[in-house]
mmCIF file of C-alpha atoms and ligand atoms in Angstrom:
data_model
loop_
_atom_site.group_PDB
_atom_site.id
_atom_site.type_symbol
_atom_site.label_atom_id
_atom_site.label_comp_id
_atom_site.label_asym_id
_atom_site.label_seq_id
_atom_site.Cartn_x
_atom_site.Cartn_y
_atom_site.Cartn_z
ATOM 1 C CA UNK A 133 -5.501 -33.672 -60.783
ATOM 2 C CA UNK A 134 -2.630 -31.876 -59.645
ATOM 3 C CA UNK A 135 -3.521 -29.163 -61.678
ATOM 4 C CA UNK A 136 0.175 -28.680 -63.326
ATOM 5 C CA UNK A 137 2.029 -28.757 -60.028
ATOM 6 C CA UNK A 138 4.465 -31.499 -59.325
ATOM 7 C CA UNK A 139 2.742 -32.265 -56.128
ATOM 8 C CA UNK A 140 -0.438 -32.009 -54.214
ATOM 9 C CA UNK A 141 1.189 -29.975 -51.488
ATOM 10 C CA UNK A 142 2.188 -27.275 -53.453
ATOM 11 C CA UNK A 143 -0.899 -27.187 -55.384
ATOM 12 C CA UNK A 144 -2.810 -26.877 -52.318
ATOM 13 C CA UNK A 145 -0.481 -24.025 -50.976
ATOM 14 C CA UNK A 146 -0.840 -22.193 -54.191
ATOM 15 C CA UNK A 147 -4.871 -22.749 -53.499
ATOM 16 C CA UNK A 148 -4.772 -20.849 -50.543
ATOM 17 C CA UNK A 149 -6.048 -17.242 -52.282
ATOM 18 C CA UNK A 150 -9.171 -19.161 -53.356
ATOM 19 C CA UNK A 151 -9.687 -21.461 -50.333
ATOM 20 C CA UNK A 152 -9.524 -18.529 -47.728
ATOM 21 C CA UNK A 153 -11.679 -16.595 -50.164
ATOM 22 C CA UNK A 154 -14.228 -19.743 -50.223
ATOM 23 C CA UNK A 155 -14.114 -19.540 -46.302
ATOM 24 C CA UNK A 156 -14.827 -15.894 -45.973
ATOM 25 C CA UNK A 157 -17.370 -15.929 -49.030
ATOM 26 C CA UNK A 158 -20.865 -15.520 -47.857
ATOM 27 C CA UNK A 159 -20.073 -14.865 -44.243
ATOM 28 C CA UNK A 160 -17.875 -11.763 -44.485
ATOM 29 C CA UNK A 161 -19.133 -8.746 -46.074
ATOM 30 C CA UNK A 162 -16.571 -5.765 -45.938
ATOM 31 C CA UNK A 163 -18.952 -3.310 -47.580
ATOM 32 C CA UNK A 164 -21.672 -3.647 -44.975
ATOM 33 C CA UNK A 165 -19.124 -4.405 -42.224
ATOM 34 C CA UNK A 166 -20.743 -7.798 -41.163
ATOM 35 C CA UNK A 167 -20.020 -11.186 -40.578
ATOM 36 C CA UNK A 168 -22.672 -14.200 -40.900
ATOM 37 C CA UNK A 169 -22.230 -17.522 -39.520
ATOM 38 C CA UNK A 170 -25.117 -19.745 -38.847
ATOM 39 C CA UNK A 171 -23.426 -22.042 -36.097
ATOM 40 C CA UNK A 172 -22.237 -18.775 -34.161
ATOM 41 C CA UNK A 173 -25.510 -16.677 -34.614
ATOM 42 C CA UNK A 174 -27.713 -19.617 -33.567
ATOM 43 C CA UNK A 175 -25.752 -20.378 -30.309
ATOM 44 C CA UNK A 176 -24.358 -16.704 -29.492
ATOM 45 C CA UNK A 177 -25.460 -16.958 -26.208
ATOM 46 C CA UNK A 178 -23.450 -20.180 -25.236
ATOM 47 C CA UNK A 179 -20.424 -17.931 -26.698
ATOM 48 C CA UNK A 180 -21.017 -14.806 -24.985
ATOM 49 C CA UNK A 181 -21.655 -16.518 -21.569
ATOM 50 C CA UNK A 182 -18.572 -18.854 -21.837
ATOM 51 C CA UNK A 183 -16.402 -18.712 -18.751
ATOM 52 C CA UNK A 184 -14.009 -20.429 -20.697
ATOM 53 C CA UNK A 185 -12.857 -21.566 -24.203
ATOM 54 C CA UNK A 186 -10.931 -24.913 -24.443
ATOM 55 C CA UNK A 187 -9.534 -25.600 -27.882
ATOM 56 C CA UNK A 188 -9.162 -29.316 -28.350
ATOM 57 C CA UNK A 189 -6.978 -30.388 -31.620
ATOM 58 C CA UNK A 190 -3.695 -32.098 -32.541
ATOM 59 C CA UNK A 191 -0.813 -30.989 -34.805
ATOM 60 C CA UNK A 192 -1.388 -28.344 -36.984
ATOM 61 C CA UNK A 193 -4.799 -27.896 -35.977
ATOM 62 C CA UNK A 194 -3.624 -27.328 -32.408
ATOM 63 C CA UNK A 195 -1.380 -24.764 -33.815
ATOM 64 C CA UNK A 196 -4.588 -22.774 -35.048
ATOM 65 C CA UNK A 197 -5.784 -23.260 -31.790
ATOM 66 C CA UNK A 198 -3.003 -21.235 -30.274
ATOM 67 C CA UNK A 199 -3.797 -18.398 -32.653
ATOM 68 C CA UNK A 200 -7.312 -18.799 -31.474
ATOM 69 C CA UNK A 201 -6.252 -18.359 -27.581
ATOM 70 C CA UNK A 202 -4.600 -15.041 -28.825
ATOM 71 C CA UNK A 203 -7.644 -14.052 -30.678
ATOM 72 C CA UNK A 204 -10.344 -15.019 -28.203
ATOM 73 C CA UNK A 205 -8.454 -13.568 -25.164
ATOM 74 C CA UNK A 206 -7.565 -10.148 -26.913
ATOM 75 C CA UNK A 207 -10.819 -9.501 -28.623
ATOM 76 C CA UNK A 208 -13.379 -11.203 -26.669
ATOM 77 C CA UNK A 209 -11.807 -11.293 -23.085
ATOM 78 C CA UNK A 210 -12.452 -14.987 -22.553
ATOM 79 C CA UNK A 211 -9.794 -17.111 -21.175
ATOM 80 C CA UNK A 212 -8.672 -19.924 -23.384
ATOM 81 C CA UNK A 213 -6.972 -23.056 -22.867
ATOM 82 C CA UNK A 214 -5.173 -25.021 -25.621
ATOM 83 C CA UNK A 215 -5.129 -28.592 -25.369
ATOM 84 C CA UNK A 216 -3.450 -31.611 -27.149
ATOM 85 C CA UNK A 217 -6.374 -33.787 -27.436
ATOM 86 C CA UNK A 218 -4.479 -36.907 -26.465
ATOM 87 C CA UNK A 219 -3.440 -35.226 -23.209
ATOM 88 C CA UNK A 220 -6.830 -33.727 -22.451
ATOM 89 C CA UNK A 221 -8.684 -36.852 -22.839
ATOM 90 C CA UNK A 222 -6.689 -39.068 -20.333
ATOM 91 C CA UNK A 223 -5.999 -36.453 -17.680
ATOM 92 C CA UNK A 224 -9.473 -36.408 -16.231
ATOM 93 C CA UNK A 225 -9.754 -32.711 -16.904
ATOM 94 C CA UNK A 226 -12.084 -30.245 -15.179
ATOM 95 C CA UNK A 227 -15.004 -29.221 -17.099
ATOM 96 C CA UNK A 228 -17.567 -26.711 -15.674
ATOM 97 C CA UNK A 229 -20.799 -25.791 -17.090
ATOM 98 C CA UNK A 230 -20.652 -22.801 -19.198
ATOM 99 C CA UNK A 231 -17.222 -24.203 -20.913
ATOM 100 C CA UNK A 232 -17.233 -24.213 -24.540
ATOM 101 C CA UNK A 233 -14.947 -26.390 -26.384
ATOM 102 C CA UNK A 234 -13.758 -25.451 -29.960
ATOM 103 C CA UNK A 235 -12.786 -28.744 -31.813
ATOM 104 C CA UNK A 236 -10.309 -28.019 -34.659
ATOM 105 C CA UNK A 237 -9.776 -30.577 -37.020
ATOM 106 C CA UNK A 238 -9.098 -30.997 -41.009
ATOM 107 C CA UNK A 239 -10.060 -34.460 -41.428
ATOM 108 C CA UNK A 240 -12.831 -34.449 -38.574
ATOM 109 C CA UNK A 241 -11.875 -38.083 -37.744
ATOM 110 C CA UNK A 242 -8.832 -37.763 -35.406
ATOM 111 C CA UNK A 243 -9.226 -40.421 -32.857
ATOM 112 C CA UNK A 244 -7.887 -38.528 -30.059
ATOM 113 C CA UNK A 245 -9.619 -35.209 -30.907
ATOM 114 C CA UNK A 246 -13.158 -37.267 -31.193
ATOM 115 C CA UNK A 247 -12.932 -39.323 -27.950
ATOM 116 C CA UNK A 248 -11.737 -36.080 -26.111
ATOM 117 C CA UNK A 249 -15.126 -34.442 -27.445
ATOM 118 C CA UNK A 250 -16.996 -37.350 -26.433
ATOM 119 C CA UNK A 251 -15.947 -37.185 -22.860
ATOM 120 C CA UNK A 252 -16.542 -33.503 -22.573
ATOM 121 C CA UNK A 253 -19.803 -33.730 -24.215
ATOM 122 C CA UNK A 254 -20.878 -36.213 -21.391
ATOM 123 C CA UNK A 255 -19.900 -33.942 -18.893
ATOM 124 C CA UNK A 256 -21.992 -31.080 -20.250
ATOM 125 C CA UNK A 257 -19.421 -29.279 -22.559
ATOM 126 C CA UNK A 258 -21.067 -27.282 -25.661
ATOM 127 C CA UNK A 259 -18.779 -28.373 -28.280
ATOM 128 C CA UNK A 260 -18.381 -26.213 -31.472
ATOM 129 C CA UNK A 261 -16.631 -27.880 -34.235
ATOM 130 C CA UNK A 262 -14.243 -25.986 -36.771
ATOM 131 C CA UNK A 263 -13.897 -28.793 -39.232
ATOM 132 C CA UNK A 264 -12.972 -29.179 -42.940
ATOM 133 C CA UNK A 265 -14.240 -32.563 -43.856
ATOM 134 C CA UNK A 266 -18.173 -32.414 -44.290
ATOM 135 C CA UNK A 267 -20.395 -34.798 -42.541
ATOM 136 C CA UNK A 268 -17.065 -36.274 -40.605
ATOM 137 C CA UNK A 269 -17.519 -37.682 -37.129
ATOM 138 C CA UNK A 270 -16.274 -34.615 -35.241
ATOM 139 C CA UNK A 271 -18.618 -32.222 -37.375
ATOM 140 C CA UNK A 272 -21.598 -34.688 -36.475
ATOM 141 C CA UNK A 273 -20.761 -35.022 -32.696
ATOM 142 C CA UNK A 274 -20.590 -31.170 -32.382
ATOM 143 C CA UNK A 275 -23.510 -29.202 -31.014
ATOM 144 C CA UNK A 276 -22.610 -26.466 -33.654
ATOM 145 C CA UNK A 277 -19.922 -25.415 -35.982
ATOM 146 C CA UNK A 278 -18.235 -23.914 -39.206
ATOM 147 C CA UNK A 279 -16.761 -25.564 -41.848
ATOM 148 C CA UNK A 280 -13.591 -24.343 -43.249
ATOM 149 C CA UNK A 281 -14.593 -24.820 -46.880
ATOM 150 C CA UNK A 282 -11.042 -25.498 -48.052
ATOM 151 C CA UNK A 283 -11.728 -28.375 -50.262
ATOM 152 C CA UNK A 284 -10.094 -32.043 -50.164
ATOM 153 C CA UNK A 285 -6.763 -31.780 -48.597
ATOM 154 C CA UNK A 286 -4.700 -34.809 -50.177
ATOM 155 C CA UNK A 287 -0.950 -33.608 -49.319
ATOM 156 C CA UNK A 288 -0.301 -35.186 -45.737
ATOM 157 C CA UNK A 289 1.153 -31.899 -44.605
ATOM 158 C CA UNK A 290 -1.792 -29.821 -43.911
ATOM 159 C CA UNK A 291 -1.576 -26.413 -45.406
ATOM 160 C CA UNK A 292 -5.025 -24.559 -46.915
ATOM 161 C CA UNK A 293 -6.694 -26.532 -44.013
ATOM 162 C CA UNK A 294 -4.565 -24.420 -41.480
ATOM 163 C CA UNK A 295 -5.388 -21.140 -43.231
ATOM 164 C CA UNK A 296 -8.903 -21.951 -43.636
ATOM 165 C CA UNK A 297 -8.923 -22.825 -39.583
ATOM 166 C CA UNK A 298 -7.365 -19.473 -38.976
ATOM 167 C CA UNK A 299 -9.875 -17.461 -41.008
ATOM 168 C CA UNK A 300 -12.989 -19.368 -39.397
ATOM 169 C CA UNK A 301 -11.461 -18.622 -35.856
ATOM 170 C CA UNK A 302 -11.006 -14.834 -36.773
ATOM 171 C CA UNK A 303 -14.624 -14.407 -38.122
ATOM 172 C CA UNK A 304 -15.689 -16.306 -34.698
ATOM 173 C CA UNK A 305 -13.649 -14.071 -32.444
ATOM 174 C CA UNK A 306 -14.497 -10.906 -34.358
ATOM 175 C CA UNK A 307 -18.492 -11.831 -33.914
ATOM 176 C CA UNK A 308 -18.209 -12.897 -30.293
ATOM 177 C CA UNK A 309 -16.440 -9.515 -29.454
ATOM 178 C CA UNK A 310 -18.897 -7.548 -31.153
ATOM 179 C CA UNK A 311 -21.705 -9.212 -29.793
ATOM 180 C CA UNK A 312 -19.843 -8.932 -26.399
ATOM 181 C CA UNK A 313 -18.895 -5.410 -26.757
ATOM 182 C CA UNK A 314 -15.164 -5.895 -26.288
ATOM 183 C CA UNK A 315 -14.283 -4.480 -29.644
ATOM 184 C CA UNK A 316 -14.892 -0.857 -30.859
ATOM 185 C CA UNK A 317 -17.033 -0.175 -33.785
ATOM 186 C CA UNK A 318 -14.051 1.288 -35.688
ATOM 187 C CA UNK A 319 -11.479 -1.555 -34.998
ATOM 188 C CA UNK A 320 -14.248 -4.201 -35.761
ATOM 189 C CA UNK A 321 -14.807 -2.409 -39.320
ATOM 190 C CA UNK A 322 -10.942 -2.406 -39.657
ATOM 191 C CA UNK A 323 -10.303 -5.754 -39.149
ATOM 192 C CA UNK A 324 -13.229 -6.929 -41.182
ATOM 193 C CA UNK A 325 -11.230 -4.891 -44.031
ATOM 194 C CA UNK A 326 -8.235 -6.613 -43.070
ATOM 195 C CA UNK A 327 -9.693 -10.022 -43.245
ATOM 196 C CA UNK A 328 -11.092 -9.316 -46.562
ATOM 197 C CA UNK A 329 -8.012 -8.368 -47.987
ATOM 198 C CA UNK A 330 -6.176 -11.665 -47.113
ATOM 199 C CA UNK A 331 -6.739 -13.884 -50.107
ATOM 200 C CA UNK A 332 -5.146 -10.891 -52.344
ATOM 201 C CA UNK A 333 -2.109 -10.647 -50.005
ATOM 202 C CA UNK A 334 -1.663 -14.251 -50.064
ATOM 203 C CA UNK A 335 -1.513 -14.256 -53.801
ATOM 204 C CA UNK A 336 0.950 -11.665 -53.615
ATOM 205 C CA UNK A 337 3.110 -13.775 -51.622
ATOM 206 C CA UNK A 338 2.757 -16.813 -53.889
ATOM 207 C CA UNK A 339 3.234 -14.909 -57.237
ATOM 208 C CA UNK A 340 6.893 -15.389 -57.305
ATOM 209 C CA UNK A 341 8.561 -17.903 -54.823
ATOM 210 C CA UNK A 342 11.967 -17.903 -56.469
ATOM 211 C CA UNK A 343 13.705 -16.150 -53.449
ATOM 212 C CA UNK A 344 12.261 -19.061 -50.989
ATOM 213 C CA UNK A 345 13.360 -21.495 -53.241
ATOM 214 C CA UNK A 346 16.937 -20.013 -53.114
ATOM 215 C CA UNK A 347 16.836 -20.251 -49.545
ATOM 216 C CA UNK A 348 15.682 -23.726 -49.534
ATOM 217 C CA UNK A 349 18.522 -24.750 -51.965
ATOM 218 C CA UNK A 350 20.863 -23.020 -49.779
ATOM 219 C CA UNK A 351 19.947 -24.565 -46.263
ATOM 220 C CA UNK A 352 18.607 -27.818 -47.616
ATOM 221 C CA UNK A 353 21.582 -29.916 -46.007
ATOM 222 C CA UNK A 354 21.327 -28.465 -42.498
ATOM 223 C CA UNK A 355 20.754 -30.907 -39.929
ATOM 224 C CA UNK A 356 18.508 -28.780 -37.478
ATOM 225 C CA UNK A 357 16.605 -25.515 -37.783
ATOM 226 C CA UNK A 358 15.145 -23.377 -35.140
ATOM 227 C CA UNK A 359 12.072 -21.321 -35.983
ATOM 228 C CA UNK A 360 11.222 -18.096 -33.639
ATOM 229 C CA UNK A 361 8.311 -15.809 -33.343
ATOM 230 C CA UNK A 362 6.455 -13.714 -30.920
ATOM 231 C CA UNK A 363 2.506 -13.145 -30.362
ATOM 232 C CA UNK A 364 0.566 -14.366 -33.116
ATOM 233 C CA UNK A 365 3.897 -15.495 -34.885
ATOM 234 C CA UNK A 366 4.754 -17.970 -32.002
ATOM 235 C CA UNK A 367 2.114 -20.670 -33.387
ATOM 236 C CA UNK A 368 3.621 -19.680 -36.980
ATOM 237 C CA UNK A 369 7.051 -20.704 -35.698
ATOM 238 C CA UNK A 370 5.806 -23.877 -34.085
ATOM 239 C CA UNK A 371 3.853 -24.658 -37.774
ATOM 240 C CA UNK A 372 7.251 -23.815 -39.436
ATOM 241 C CA UNK A 373 8.908 -26.361 -37.354
ATOM 242 C CA UNK A 374 6.320 -28.915 -37.905
ATOM 243 C CA UNK A 375 6.292 -28.556 -41.703
ATOM 244 C CA UNK A 376 9.868 -28.611 -42.141
ATOM 245 C CA UNK A 377 10.282 -32.191 -39.817
ATOM 246 C CA UNK A 378 7.441 -33.968 -41.631
ATOM 247 C CA UNK A 379 8.249 -33.052 -45.269
ATOM 248 C CA UNK A 380 12.088 -32.653 -45.428
ATOM 249 C CA UNK A 381 13.008 -35.122 -42.001
ATOM 250 C CA UNK A 382 15.299 -32.226 -40.883
ATOM 251 C CA UNK A 383 15.099 -31.767 -37.105
ATOM 252 C CA UNK A 384 13.571 -28.737 -36.286
ATOM 253 C CA UNK A 385 12.286 -26.849 -33.371
ATOM 254 C CA UNK A 386 9.665 -23.703 -32.802
ATOM 255 C CA UNK A 387 10.043 -21.516 -29.694
ATOM 256 C CA UNK A 388 8.729 -18.366 -28.425
ATOM 257 C CA UNK A 389 11.783 -15.795 -29.671
ATOM 258 C CA UNK A 390 12.086 -14.527 -25.999
ATOM 259 C CA UNK A 391 12.237 -18.370 -24.384
ATOM 260 C CA UNK A 392 15.313 -18.930 -26.558
ATOM 261 C CA UNK A 393 17.701 -17.517 -24.000
ATOM 262 C CA UNK A 394 16.422 -19.999 -21.583
ATOM 263 C CA UNK A 395 18.161 -22.887 -23.155
ATOM 264 C CA UNK A 396 18.113 -23.092 -27.194
ATOM 265 C CA UNK A 397 20.391 -20.319 -27.700
ATOM 266 C CA UNK A 398 23.175 -23.069 -26.708
ATOM 267 C CA UNK A 399 22.426 -24.438 -30.008
ATOM 268 C CA UNK A 400 23.393 -21.822 -31.951
ATOM 269 C CA UNK A 401 26.451 -21.432 -34.232
ATOM 270 C CA UNK A 402 27.377 -20.627 -37.708
ATOM 271 C CA UNK A 403 25.905 -24.188 -38.908
ATOM 272 C CA UNK A 404 22.521 -23.418 -37.295
ATOM 273 C CA UNK A 405 19.633 -21.697 -39.605
ATOM 274 C CA UNK A 406 17.378 -19.684 -37.322
ATOM 275 C CA UNK A 407 14.158 -18.791 -38.965
ATOM 276 C CA UNK A 408 12.329 -15.530 -37.708
ATOM 277 C CA UNK A 409 9.101 -14.512 -38.147
ATOM 278 C CA UNK A 410 9.852 -10.949 -37.676
ATOM 279 C CA UNK A 411 7.006 -9.031 -39.325
ATOM 280 C CA UNK A 412 5.917 -5.406 -38.165
ATOM 281 C CA UNK A 413 3.715 -5.828 -35.558
ATOM 282 C CA UNK A 414 3.634 -4.876 -31.963
ATOM 283 C CA UNK A 415 6.616 -6.973 -31.008
ATOM 284 C CA UNK A 416 8.768 -5.746 -33.740
ATOM 285 C CA UNK A 417 11.436 -4.001 -31.630
ATOM 286 C CA UNK A 418 11.478 -7.090 -29.442
ATOM 287 C CA UNK A 419 12.149 -9.489 -32.305
ATOM 288 C CA UNK A 420 14.748 -7.087 -33.641
ATOM 289 C CA UNK A 421 16.742 -7.635 -30.359
ATOM 290 C CA UNK A 422 16.337 -11.253 -30.293
ATOM 291 C CA UNK A 423 17.734 -11.433 -34.230
ATOM 292 C CA UNK A 424 20.519 -9.544 -32.753
ATOM 293 C CA UNK A 425 21.090 -12.090 -30.213
ATOM 294 C CA UNK A 426 21.495 -14.671 -32.777
ATOM 295 C CA UNK A 427 23.560 -12.774 -35.241
ATOM 296 C CA UNK A 428 25.937 -12.052 -32.129
ATOM 297 C CA UNK A 429 26.505 -15.996 -31.906
ATOM 298 C CA UNK A 430 26.738 -16.543 -35.711
ATOM 299 C CA UNK A 431 23.859 -18.184 -36.412
ATOM 300 C CA UNK A 432 22.256 -17.881 -40.008
ATOM 301 C CA UNK A 433 19.312 -15.618 -39.675
ATOM 302 C CA UNK A 434 16.536 -16.091 -42.252
ATOM 303 C CA UNK A 435 13.513 -13.521 -41.894
ATOM 304 C CA UNK A 436 10.193 -13.306 -42.819
ATOM 305 C CA UNK A 437 9.583 -9.409 -42.706
ATOM 306 C CA UNK A 438 7.013 -7.091 -43.772
ATOM 307 C CA UNK A 439 7.569 -5.466 -47.303
ATOM 308 C CA UNK A 440 9.301 -2.161 -46.952
ATOM 309 C CA UNK A 441 11.349 -3.126 -44.117
ATOM 310 C CA UNK A 442 14.715 -1.365 -44.152
ATOM 311 C CA UNK A 443 16.151 -2.610 -40.584
ATOM 312 C CA UNK A 444 15.835 -6.610 -40.796
ATOM 313 C CA UNK A 445 17.280 -7.011 -44.193
ATOM 314 C CA UNK A 446 20.472 -5.527 -42.890
ATOM 315 C CA UNK A 447 20.711 -8.097 -40.082
ATOM 316 C CA UNK A 448 19.481 -11.032 -42.082
ATOM 317 C CA UNK A 449 21.522 -13.620 -44.049
ATOM 318 C CA UNK A 450 18.224 -14.202 -46.013
ATOM 319 C CA UNK A 451 14.878 -12.593 -46.168
ATOM 320 C CA UNK A 452 11.427 -13.154 -47.577
ATOM 321 C CA UNK A 453 8.847 -10.572 -47.541
ATOM 322 C CA UNK A 454 4.939 -10.481 -47.034
ATOM 323 C CA UNK A 455 2.596 -7.674 -47.281
ATOM 324 C CA UNK A 456 1.791 -5.439 -44.002
ATOM 325 C CA UNK A 457 -1.226 -6.516 -42.541
ATOM 326 C CA UNK A 458 -2.841 -6.134 -39.007
ATOM 327 C CA UNK A 459 -1.521 -8.665 -36.596
ATOM 328 C CA UNK A 460 -4.718 -10.033 -35.863
ATOM 329 C CA UNK A 461 -4.743 -11.632 -39.379
ATOM 330 C CA UNK A 462 -1.101 -11.810 -39.990
ATOM 331 C CA UNK A 463 -0.476 -15.151 -39.326
ATOM 332 C CA UNK A 464 -2.353 -16.329 -42.440
ATOM 333 C CA UNK A 465 0.119 -14.508 -44.285
ATOM 334 C CA UNK A 466 3.469 -15.320 -42.345
ATOM 335 C CA UNK A 467 2.631 -18.935 -42.555
ATOM 336 C CA UNK A 468 2.899 -19.341 -46.318
ATOM 337 C CA UNK A 469 6.435 -18.902 -46.541
ATOM 338 C CA UNK A 470 6.914 -21.387 -44.288
ATOM 339 C CA UNK A 471 5.068 -23.879 -46.075
ATOM 340 C CA UNK A 472 6.766 -22.932 -49.450
ATOM 341 C CA UNK A 473 10.279 -23.326 -47.734
ATOM 342 C CA UNK A 474 9.423 -26.603 -46.270
ATOM 343 C CA UNK A 475 7.973 -27.992 -49.710
ATOM 344 C CA UNK A 476 11.184 -26.975 -51.636
ATOM 345 C CA UNK A 477 13.602 -28.359 -48.948
ATOM 346 C CA UNK A 478 11.696 -31.318 -49.046
ATOM 347 C CA UNK A 479 11.692 -31.932 -52.526
ATOM 348 C CA UNK A 480 15.497 -30.907 -53.224
ATOM 349 C CA UNK A 481 16.085 -33.545 -50.476
ATOM 350 C CA UNK A 482 14.147 -36.042 -52.848
ATOM 351 C CA UNK A 483 11.464 -36.784 -50.471
ATOM 352 C CA UNK A 484 7.876 -37.523 -51.705
ATOM 353 C CA UNK A 485 6.565 -34.749 -49.688
ATOM 354 C CA UNK A 486 2.716 -35.933 -50.368
ATOM 355 C CA UNK A 487 3.578 -39.010 -48.642
ATOM 356 C CA UNK A 488 6.298 -38.629 -46.088
ATOM 357 C CA UNK A 489 7.421 -41.733 -44.288
ATOM 358 C CA UNK A 490 5.114 -43.041 -41.207
ATOM 359 C CA UNK A 491 2.420 -40.225 -41.583
ATOM 360 C CA UNK A 492 -0.888 -40.778 -42.264
ATOM 361 C CA UNK A 493 -3.315 -38.186 -43.392
ATOM 362 C CA UNK A 494 -5.965 -39.156 -41.176
ATOM 363 C CA UNK A 495 -5.025 -40.433 -37.668
ATOM 364 C CA UNK A 496 -7.772 -42.574 -36.708
ATOM 365 C CA UNK A 497 -5.715 -44.708 -34.122
ATOM 366 C CA UNK A 498 -4.705 -43.153 -30.977
HETATM 367 C C1 F6R B 651 0.534 -31.686 -39.929
HETATM 368 C C2 F6R B 651 -0.684 -32.410 -40.060
HETATM 369 C C3 F6R B 651 -1.154 -33.104 -38.479
HETATM 370 C C4 F6R B 651 -2.597 -32.824 -38.337
HETATM 371 C C5 F6R B 651 -2.968 -33.266 -37.220
HETATM 372 C C6 F6R B 651 -4.598 -33.200 -36.829
HETATM 373 O O1 F6R B 651 0.785 -31.110 -41.322
HETATM 374 O O2 F6R B 651 -1.069 -32.752 -40.889
HETATM 375 O O3 F6R B 651 -0.398 -32.596 -37.684
HETATM 376 O O4 F6R B 651 -2.782 -31.329 -38.271
HETATM 377 O O5 F6R B 651 -2.919 -34.882 -37.476
HETATM 378 O O6 F6R B 651 -5.320 -33.746 -37.910
HETATM 379 P P1 F6R B 651 -6.605 -33.072 -38.158
HETATM 380 O O7 F6R B 651 -6.743 -31.356 -38.244
HETATM 381 O O8 F6R B 651 -7.457 -33.682 -39.282
HETATM 382 O O9 F6R B 651 -7.707 -33.501 -36.749
#
């Protein structure tokens, strides 16, 4: 049942080229330059006229929501809020007509998310579910939705469901942008091609993970990790830190790289591994100077860099490469080394990574 792998987590990590492909299949047509999604097509007016999108989710799904914030604001020019379901439901939030709520959930059963949606629905919000588990409570309460088609996720740590969420949210943002006219035809077609290439690029990352395993071996006894990224890679840094905490019980924090000087930099010394998501996107120059700031304080710099980069390797203690991609789709690549790194650190520490202590796969109590 684990398909020759030691754990469900690593099996599910390796399934991602296929699960992302399954998510795109039947929707994205790169040759024709089209995206079909029934839930979006049938409710396009709701999305086009949205004054605001509120993403409601927990945990890893909340991180996917943060990526969606960048996507929808940039491509569709719609203001987006990303809310922890547990906070949103209890603070008497302002919900206005014309608000669209995007609920993101792997299990479709997360209690806080479900109740937050029930409340918002009563107040007249339109609910769009981005859910993995077919027929789940959140799928049923939504007015419309799109399944991620990632298949059953058994490992407690979410991996393939996250990249499936990103694939769905990216397709949605592209469709809305196209219908709204906030994206040029050229850019739209270019991004469709970029998205279409993602499964192959994820396969490339996973073809040989020995470099990541070596890094895991080297840092497995660290007591703290810092994860830093900017732009679309900021949520990836948060997700990297969450994966490590869950699976290895090592304390880790994710931060926007520039926010580091407002506090966390005080933690840096020669014992602290700092993972940078330093791919070649529009923030590359900025992240290079953030890496220098950590080096100057003798932190151990581990970088996720773009293949062919010649600057980052010279500045890092350790490097892992991902294929070049447009930043709009890049998070689906840069998160993969994070998942693999956590998996190996967890297993080298002797932890049952599929069932880490204190965690449940589906959090049906608040
Ligand atoms: C992290 C993880 C959790 C879930 C969270 C939301 O690896 O699995 O943080 O992401 O409990 O669960 P869903 O997506 O099922 O609503």
